Coordinates of C-alpha atoms and ligand atoms in Angstrom, one line a residue:
M100 CA -17.6 23.6 22.0
A101 CA -15.7 20.1 21.0
Q102 CA -12.4 20.0 18.7
L103 CA -10.0 18.6 17.0
V104 CA -8.1 16.6 18.7
Q105 CA -4.2 18.3 19.7
R106 CA -2.3 15.0 18.3
M107 CA -4.7 15.0 15.0
T108 CA -4.1 18.6 14.2
K109 CA -0.9 18.3 12.3
F110 CA -2.9 15.9 9.6
G111 CA -4.8 18.6 8.1
T112 CA -6.6 17.3 4.8
A113 CA -4.9 14.2 3.3
I114 CA -2.1 14.7 0.4
F115 CA -4.7 12.4 -2.2
T116 CA -7.3 14.6 -1.7
E117 CA -5.2 17.9 -2.2
M118 CA -3.4 16.7 -5.6
T119 CA -7.0 14.8 -7.1
L120 CA -9.1 18.3 -6.7
L121 CA -6.2 20.7 -7.9
A122 CA -6.1 17.7 -10.7
Q123 CA -9.6 17.9 -11.3
E124 CA -9.4 21.8 -11.5
H125 CA -6.7 22.2 -14.1
D126 CA -8.4 18.9 -16.1
A127 CA -5.3 17.4 -16.0
I128 CA -4.5 13.8 -16.1
N129 CA -4.8 12.4 -12.5
L130 CA -1.1 10.5 -11.6
G131 CA -1.3 11.3 -8.6
Q132 CA -3.4 8.5 -6.2
G133 CA -3.8 5.7 -6.7
A134 CA -6.4 4.8 -8.5
P135 CA -6.3 2.4 -11.1
D136 CA -9.1 2.7 -14.6
N137 CA -8.3 -0.9 -15.6
Q138 CA -11.2 -3.7 -14.5
A139 CA -11.4 -6.9 -12.9
P140 CA -11.5 -10.0 -14.2
A141 CA -15.1 -10.4 -15.2
I142 CA -16.4 -13.2 -12.9
V143 CA -14.5 -10.7 -10.3
H144 CA -18.1 -8.5 -10.9
E145 CA -20.6 -11.4 -12.4
R146 CA -19.8 -12.6 -8.8
A147 CA -20.4 -9.3 -6.5
I148 CA -23.8 -8.4 -9.2
E149 CA -25.1 -12.0 -8.2
A150 CA -24.4 -11.9 -4.9
I151 CA -26.4 -8.8 -4.6
R152 CA -29.4 -10.1 -6.2
D153 CA -29.0 -13.3 -4.4
G154 CA -29.7 -10.3 -1.8
H155 CA -26.7 -11.0 0.8
N156 CA -27.0 -7.0 1.4
Q157 CA -27.3 -7.1 5.0
Y158 CA -24.3 -7.4 7.3
A159 CA -21.5 -9.2 6.8
P160 CA -20.2 -12.0 9.1
G161 CA -17.9 -9.6 11.7
I162 CA -15.3 -11.5 10.6
G163 CA -16.2 -12.0 6.9
I164 CA -18.1 -14.6 5.1
P165 CA -16.2 -18.5 5.2
E166 CA -16.0 -18.2 1.2
L167 CA -13.6 -15.2 1.4
R168 CA -12.0 -16.1 4.5
E169 CA -11.7 -19.9 2.9
A170 CA -10.3 -18.4 -0.6
I171 CA -7.7 -16.4 1.0
A172 CA -5.8 -19.2 3.1
H173 CA -5.9 -20.6 -0.5
H174 CA -4.4 -17.7 -1.7
Q175 CA -2.0 -18.0 1.3
Q176 CA -1.7 -21.8 1.0
H177 CA -0.4 -21.4 -3.0
H178 CA 1.2 -18.1 -4.0
Y179 CA 3.1 -18.7 -0.8
G180 CA 3.3 -21.9 1.5
I181 CA 1.7 -20.3 4.1
T182 CA -1.5 -22.4 5.7
L183 CA -3.8 -20.6 7.2
D184 CA -6.9 -22.1 9.8
P185 CA -9.4 -19.8 7.9
A186 CA -12.1 -20.7 10.7
T187 CA -9.4 -18.7 13.4
Q188 CA -6.7 -17.7 11.5
V189 CA -7.9 -15.2 8.9
Q190 CA -10.2 -11.7 8.8
A191 CA -12.0 -9.5 6.7
S192 CA -11.6 -6.0 6.7
A193 CA -12.8 -2.5 5.2
G194 CA -9.6 -2.3 2.7
A195 CA -6.2 -3.1 4.3
A196 CA -6.3 1.1 5.7
E197 CA -9.3 -0.7 8.3
A198 CA -6.7 -3.2 9.0
L199 CA -4.2 -1.6 9.4
T200 CA -5.8 0.7 12.1
A201 CA -7.6 -1.7 13.7
S202 CA -3.9 -3.6 14.4
I203 CA -2.4 -1.0 15.8
L204 CA -4.6 0.8 17.4
A205 CA -4.3 -3.5 18.6
L206 CA -0.9 -3.6 19.7
C207 CA 0.2 -0.6 20.3
E208 CA 0.4 0.8 24.0
P209 CA 0.0 4.8 24.2
G210 CA 4.0 5.2 24.4
D211 CA 5.4 1.7 22.4
E212 CA 7.7 2.6 19.6
V213 CA 6.8 1.7 15.9
I214 CA 9.8 1.9 13.6
V215 CA 8.4 2.7 10.0
L216 CA 9.6 2.1 6.6
E217 CA 9.9 6.2 5.8
P218 CA 8.9 7.9 3.4
Y219 CA 5.4 5.8 4.8
F220 CA 1.3 6.2 3.2
D221 CA -0.2 8.1 4.9
V222 CA -2.9 5.5 7.6
Y223 CA 0.0 4.6 8.4
P224 CA 1.6 8.3 11.4
A225 CA -2.2 9.1 11.6
A226 CA -2.7 5.8 13.1
I227 CA -0.1 5.8 15.6
E228 CA -1.0 8.6 16.7
L229 CA -4.8 7.6 16.9
A230 CA -3.3 4.8 19.8
Q231 CA -0.4 7.1 20.9
G232 CA 2.7 5.8 20.0
V233 CA 5.6 6.7 18.8
L234 CA 6.7 6.2 15.1
V235 CA 10.1 5.8 15.2
P236 CA 10.5 6.6 11.1
L237 CA 13.6 4.1 9.4
R238 CA 14.6 6.3 6.6
L239 CA 14.7 4.4 2.6
E240 CA 17.6 6.3 0.8
A241 CA 17.4 6.9 -2.9
P242 CA 18.0 6.3 -5.4
E243 CA 17.6 2.7 -4.3
F244 CA 15.4 2.6 -0.6
R245 CA 17.0 -0.1 1.3
V246 CA 16.7 -1.4 4.6
D247 CA 19.8 -0.5 6.6
E248 CA 21.0 -2.9 8.9
A249 CA 22.7 -0.6 11.2
K250 CA 20.0 2.2 11.0
L251 CA 17.3 -0.4 11.5
R252 CA 19.5 -1.4 14.7
S253 CA 21.0 1.4 16.1
L254 CA 16.5 2.4 16.2
V255 CA 15.5 -0.3 18.8
T256 CA 15.4 0.6 22.0
E257 CA 13.2 -1.4 25.4
R258 CA 10.1 1.4 24.6
T259 CA 10.1 -0.7 20.5
K260 CA 6.7 -2.8 20.2
L261 CA 6.4 -2.8 16.4
I262 CA 7.8 -2.4 12.8
L263 CA 6.1 -1.6 10.3
V264 CA 6.8 -2.9 6.9
N265 CA 5.2 -2.5 3.4
T266 CA 6.4 -3.9 0.9
P267 CA 6.3 -3.5 -2.7
H268 CA 6.6 0.0 -0.8
N269 CA 4.6 2.8 -1.3
P270 CA 5.4 5.4 -2.5
T271 CA 9.0 4.5 -3.7
G272 CA 7.5 1.9 -6.2
H273 CA 11.1 -0.5 -3.8
L274 CA 10.4 -3.9 -3.7
V275 CA 12.0 -5.0 -0.5
T276 CA 14.1 -7.9 -1.3
V277 CA 14.5 -11.2 0.2
P278 CA 17.8 -9.7 2.4
E279 CA 15.7 -7.2 3.6
L280 CA 13.2 -9.1 4.4
E281 CA 15.5 -11.4 6.0
T282 CA 17.3 -8.4 8.1
I283 CA 13.9 -7.2 9.7
A284 CA 13.2 -10.5 10.7
Q285 CA 16.5 -11.5 12.6
V286 CA 16.0 -7.9 14.6
A287 CA 12.5 -8.8 15.0
I288 CA 13.1 -12.4 16.8
E289 CA 16.0 -11.2 18.5
H290 CA 13.8 -8.1 20.4
D291 CA 10.4 -10.2 20.3
L292 CA 8.9 -7.4 18.1
T293 CA 5.5 -8.0 16.9
V294 CA 5.5 -7.1 12.9
I295 CA 2.8 -6.0 10.7
T296 CA 3.3 -5.9 7.4
D297 CA 1.5 -3.9 4.8
E298 CA 1.4 -6.4 1.2
V299 CA -1.6 -4.8 -1.1
Y300 CA 0.7 -4.8 -3.8
E301 CA 1.6 -8.4 -3.8
H302 CA 0.5 -9.4 -7.0
L303 CA 2.4 -6.5 -8.9
A304 CA 6.1 -7.3 -9.9
F305 CA 8.5 -6.6 -12.5
D306 CA 11.6 -7.8 -14.4
G307 CA 10.7 -11.2 -13.1
R308 CA 11.1 -10.3 -9.4
E309 CA 8.3 -11.7 -7.0
H310 CA 7.1 -10.4 -4.2
T311 CA 7.7 -12.4 -0.5
P312 CA 5.7 -12.3 2.4
I313 CA 7.9 -11.7 5.5
A314 CA 5.8 -14.2 7.3
S315 CA 7.3 -16.9 5.2
L316 CA 10.4 -16.8 6.8
P317 CA 11.6 -18.8 9.0
G318 CA 10.3 -18.3 12.9
M319 CA 8.4 -14.9 11.2
F320 CA 4.7 -16.3 10.9
E321 CA 4.3 -16.3 14.5
R322 CA 5.8 -12.3 15.1
T323 CA 3.5 -11.6 11.9
L324 CA -0.2 -10.3 11.1
T325 CA 0.0 -9.6 6.6
I326 CA -2.5 -7.2 5.5
S327 CA -3.8 -7.4 2.5
S328 CA -6.1 -6.0 0.1
S329 CA -8.1 -6.4 -3.2
G330 CA -8.1 -3.4 -4.4
K331 CA -5.0 -3.4 -6.2
T332 CA -5.1 -6.7 -8.2
F333 CA -8.6 -6.5 -9.0
S334 CA -9.2 -2.5 -9.8
T335 CA -11.4 -2.5 -7.0
T336 CA -10.7 0.0 -5.1
G337 CA -14.0 1.4 -4.2
W338 CA -15.3 -2.0 -2.8
K339 CA -13.0 -2.1 0.3
I340 CA -12.6 -5.4 0.3
G341 CA -9.2 -5.9 2.3
W342 CA -8.2 -8.8 4.9
F343 CA -5.4 -9.6 8.2
S344 CA -3.9 -13.0 9.0
G345 CA -1.3 -14.5 10.6
P346 CA -0.8 -16.6 13.9
E347 CA -4.5 -16.7 16.4
H348 CA -3.9 -14.5 18.3
L349 CA -2.6 -11.8 16.6
V350 CA -5.8 -11.9 14.7
E351 CA -8.2 -12.3 17.4
A352 CA -6.6 -8.7 18.7
V353 CA -7.4 -7.2 16.2
G354 CA -10.4 -8.4 15.5
T355 CA -11.6 -7.3 19.2
V356 CA -11.2 -3.7 17.8
K357 CA -11.8 -4.0 14.0
Q358 CA -15.0 -5.1 15.3
F359 CA -15.5 -1.7 16.7
L360 CA -14.8 0.6 13.5
T361 CA -16.9 -0.9 11.3
F362 CA -18.0 -4.3 12.5
A363 CA -18.6 -6.4 8.7
N364 CA -18.5 -4.1 5.6
G365 CA -19.7 -4.8 1.3
H366 CA -21.3 -7.9 2.3
P367 CA -21.8 -8.7 -1.7
F368 CA -18.8 -7.9 -3.2
Q369 CA -16.5 -10.6 -0.9
Y370 CA -17.4 -13.1 -3.0
G371 CA -16.4 -11.6 -5.5
I372 CA -13.3 -10.9 -4.3
A373 CA -13.5 -15.0 -3.3
A374 CA -13.8 -16.0 -6.3
G375 CA -11.0 -13.6 -7.4
L376 CA -8.5 -14.9 -5.4
Q377 CA -9.0 -18.9 -6.4
L378 CA -8.4 -17.3 -9.9
P379 CA -5.2 -19.8 -11.4
D380 CA -1.5 -17.6 -11.9
S381 CA -2.2 -17.2 -15.5
E382 CA -4.8 -14.3 -14.5
F383 CA -2.6 -12.6 -11.7
H384 CA -0.2 -12.8 -14.4
A385 CA -2.5 -10.9 -17.3
I386 CA -3.2 -8.2 -14.5
R387 CA 0.8 -7.8 -13.3
D388 CA 1.6 -8.1 -16.8
R389 CA -0.7 -5.0 -17.8
L390 CA 0.7 -2.9 -15.0
W391 CA 4.3 -3.3 -17.0
R392 CA 3.9 -2.4 -19.5
Q393 CA 2.0 0.6 -18.4
R394 CA 4.9 1.1 -16.2
D395 CA 6.9 1.2 -19.2
V396 CA 5.1 3.5 -21.3
L397 CA 5.5 6.0 -18.0
V398 CA 9.0 5.7 -17.2
P399 CA 10.9 6.0 -20.1
A400 CA 9.2 9.6 -21.3
L401 CA 9.7 10.3 -17.7
E402 CA 13.1 10.1 -18.2
H403 CA 12.9 11.7 -22.0
A404 CA 11.1 14.1 -20.2
G405 CA 13.8 14.9 -17.5
F406 CA 13.2 13.1 -14.3
E407 CA 15.6 11.3 -12.7
V408 CA 13.3 8.1 -12.1
L409 CA 14.6 6.2 -9.1
A410 CA 12.6 3.3 -8.3
A411 CA 9.7 1.3 -9.6
D412 CA 10.3 -1.9 -9.4
A413 CA 7.1 -3.1 -8.9
G414 CA 3.6 -1.4 -7.0
Y415 CA 1.7 1.3 -8.9
F416 CA 4.4 4.0 -8.4
V417 CA 7.8 5.5 -10.0
S418 CA 9.4 7.6 -7.8
V419 CA 11.4 10.8 -9.1
D420 CA 13.6 13.5 -8.2
V421 CA 12.9 17.1 -9.6
A422 CA 16.2 18.4 -9.0
P423 CA 16.9 17.9 -12.3
L424 CA 14.7 20.0 -13.4
G425 CA 15.4 22.8 -10.9
Y426 CA 12.8 22.5 -8.8
D427 CA 14.1 22.1 -5.0
N428 CA 10.6 21.0 -3.2
S429 CA 8.1 18.5 -4.2
Y430 CA 5.3 20.1 -2.9
D431 CA 6.5 23.8 -5.3
F432 CA 7.0 21.1 -8.4
C433 CA 3.3 19.7 -7.6
R434 CA 1.0 22.1 -7.6
E435 CA 2.8 23.6 -10.5
L436 CA 2.5 20.7 -13.1
P437 CA -1.2 20.5 -13.0
A438 CA -1.7 24.2 -14.7
K439 CA 2.0 23.9 -16.0
A440 CA 1.6 20.4 -17.8
G441 CA -1.8 18.9 -17.5
V442 CA -0.8 16.2 -15.9
A443 CA -0.7 16.0 -11.6
A444 CA 1.7 14.5 -9.3
I445 CA 2.3 13.6 -5.4
P446 CA 5.4 14.3 -3.3
M447 CA 6.9 13.2 -0.9
I448 CA 7.5 15.7 1.9
P449 CA 4.5 15.0 3.3
F450 CA 5.5 11.1 3.9
Y451 CA 8.9 11.8 6.3
T452 CA 9.1 13.2 9.2
D453 CA 11.9 15.0 8.7
A454 CA 12.4 15.2 4.6
S455 CA 15.8 16.9 4.6
G456 CA 16.8 15.8 1.9
A457 CA 14.4 13.9 0.1
E458 CA 12.8 17.3 0.0
S459 CA 12.6 17.1 -4.2
L460 CA 11.4 14.1 -4.6
V461 CA 7.4 12.8 -6.3
R462 CA 5.9 10.2 -6.8
F463 CA 3.1 9.3 -9.8
A464 CA 1.2 6.4 -10.7
F465 CA 0.9 5.2 -13.9
C466 CA -2.3 2.2 -13.1
K467 CA -3.6 4.0 -15.9
R468 CA -5.0 2.9 -19.1
V469 CA -1.9 3.5 -22.5
E470 CA -3.8 5.8 -24.2
V471 CA -4.0 8.1 -21.0
L472 CA -0.6 7.6 -20.6
E473 CA 0.6 8.6 -23.9
E474 CA -1.1 11.0 -23.3
A475 CA 0.7 12.5 -19.4
A476 CA 3.7 11.7 -22.1
T477 CA 3.2 13.9 -24.5
R478 CA 2.3 16.8 -21.4
L479 CA 5.6 17.0 -19.7
E480 CA 7.6 16.4 -22.1
R481 CA 6.0 19.7 -23.6
A482 CA 6.0 20.7 -20.3
F483 CA 9.2 20.3 -19.6
R484 CA 12.2 19.4 -22.8
Ligands
PMP1888 N1 -1.7 0.3 2.4 C1 -1.1 1.5 1.4 C2 0.8 0.3 0.7 C3 -2.0 1.2 0.1 O1 -0.4 2.0 -0.9 C4 -3.2 1.5 0.0 C5 -3.8 2.6 -1.0 N2 -5.2 2.9 -1.0 C6 -3.6 1.2 1.2 C7 -3.2 0.2 2.6 C8 -5.0 1.8 1.7 O2 -5.6 0.2 1.2 P1 -6.8 0.3 0.5 O3 -8.6 0.9 -0.7 O4 -8.1 -1.4 0.6 O5 -7.8 -0.1 2.5
LIG1889 N1 -3.1 4.2 -2.3 C1 -3.8 5.2 -2.5 C2 -2.3 6.1 -3.4 O1 -1.3 6.4 -2.3 C3 -4.1 5.5 -2.5 C4 -4.8 6.9 -1.7 C5 -6.2 7.4 -0.7 O2 -6.3 7.8 -2.3 N2 -6.4 7.2 0.4 O3 -2.4 6.8 -3.7

């Protein structure tokens, strides 16, 4: 009888699934999985509904509908000054997740080394394993979670092929700064490496911070594949409309693999997201400001309850240390939390190759309505103070 291939056996059930089930079992407020309960601007929904009514219910073109590819090109030009040919330098994908897996399968030969910011989103190690590549972790150390130049340089070998960047960063909540991106760019150029960058939280930077795509740095466009998604910006994670863009040779390579994963997806939703990506800046700011307010409800509540708050610069998440509460293992803490407090969170241990020294880090999501976060705050305070 066939069995799960050996190299995938270590993955088991995703931590998001495990903690969501535990939250349901205890009727806990789920601040684990990054599932927003906001709504997109109305036009995003309306255009998708219209597209269903207009009969756009069969396969989309494999590379995505022209309206979406043009909207992505417009978005990159308008927000970042990056010029893309929508015919050859942009493709749609089944969320950022498919784009990530397709790009690693397309660009990583067996035995190639991929430098990944650690802690890392769970898709990355699984995709690298599928490609039979080697994940080389570049540890971001708490509390700052900055990219360290000497450490990065020490990891580059003859077999290094890719650097996988994620900013704003999941799970830490760190926004990778321009000097950090410049360091990565310099190393990539010196060693002729390709960069894959996952920027799904690009519009959600707080306190006046601005997201910078690494593709916009000098000399980087030609060697960077940029991945993003509509799910986080427009609170449409269930639609799974993502995309990848960059120089034609990289987009074509990734598209070659992508066409045999899903071929195409979400035809009517692509119309909705095409409309969303062309909204005026004020709409993007309103989306960011709402999440910023939500962060500003959860973060003080966590501090008040006794957690050491580490980072929440951007994205959906705040990382905390639970050691001050007497826990040295984030798994133990998160398995106990739903029953103890009626709240769920995500342990960061599974996002490390070797979590030594980071075992007590936990991620909370704040992509929930203020009243939900306030209730979570009350529960955490009751449980820990
Ligand atoms: N990358 C990161 C960093 C994420 O947090 C997520 C979350 N879902 C994804 C990729 C996957 O995005 P999508 O849902 O569009 O596949
Ligand atoms: N990206 C989201 C998170 O990090 C959801 C991931 C998932 O459920 N697979 O929470």
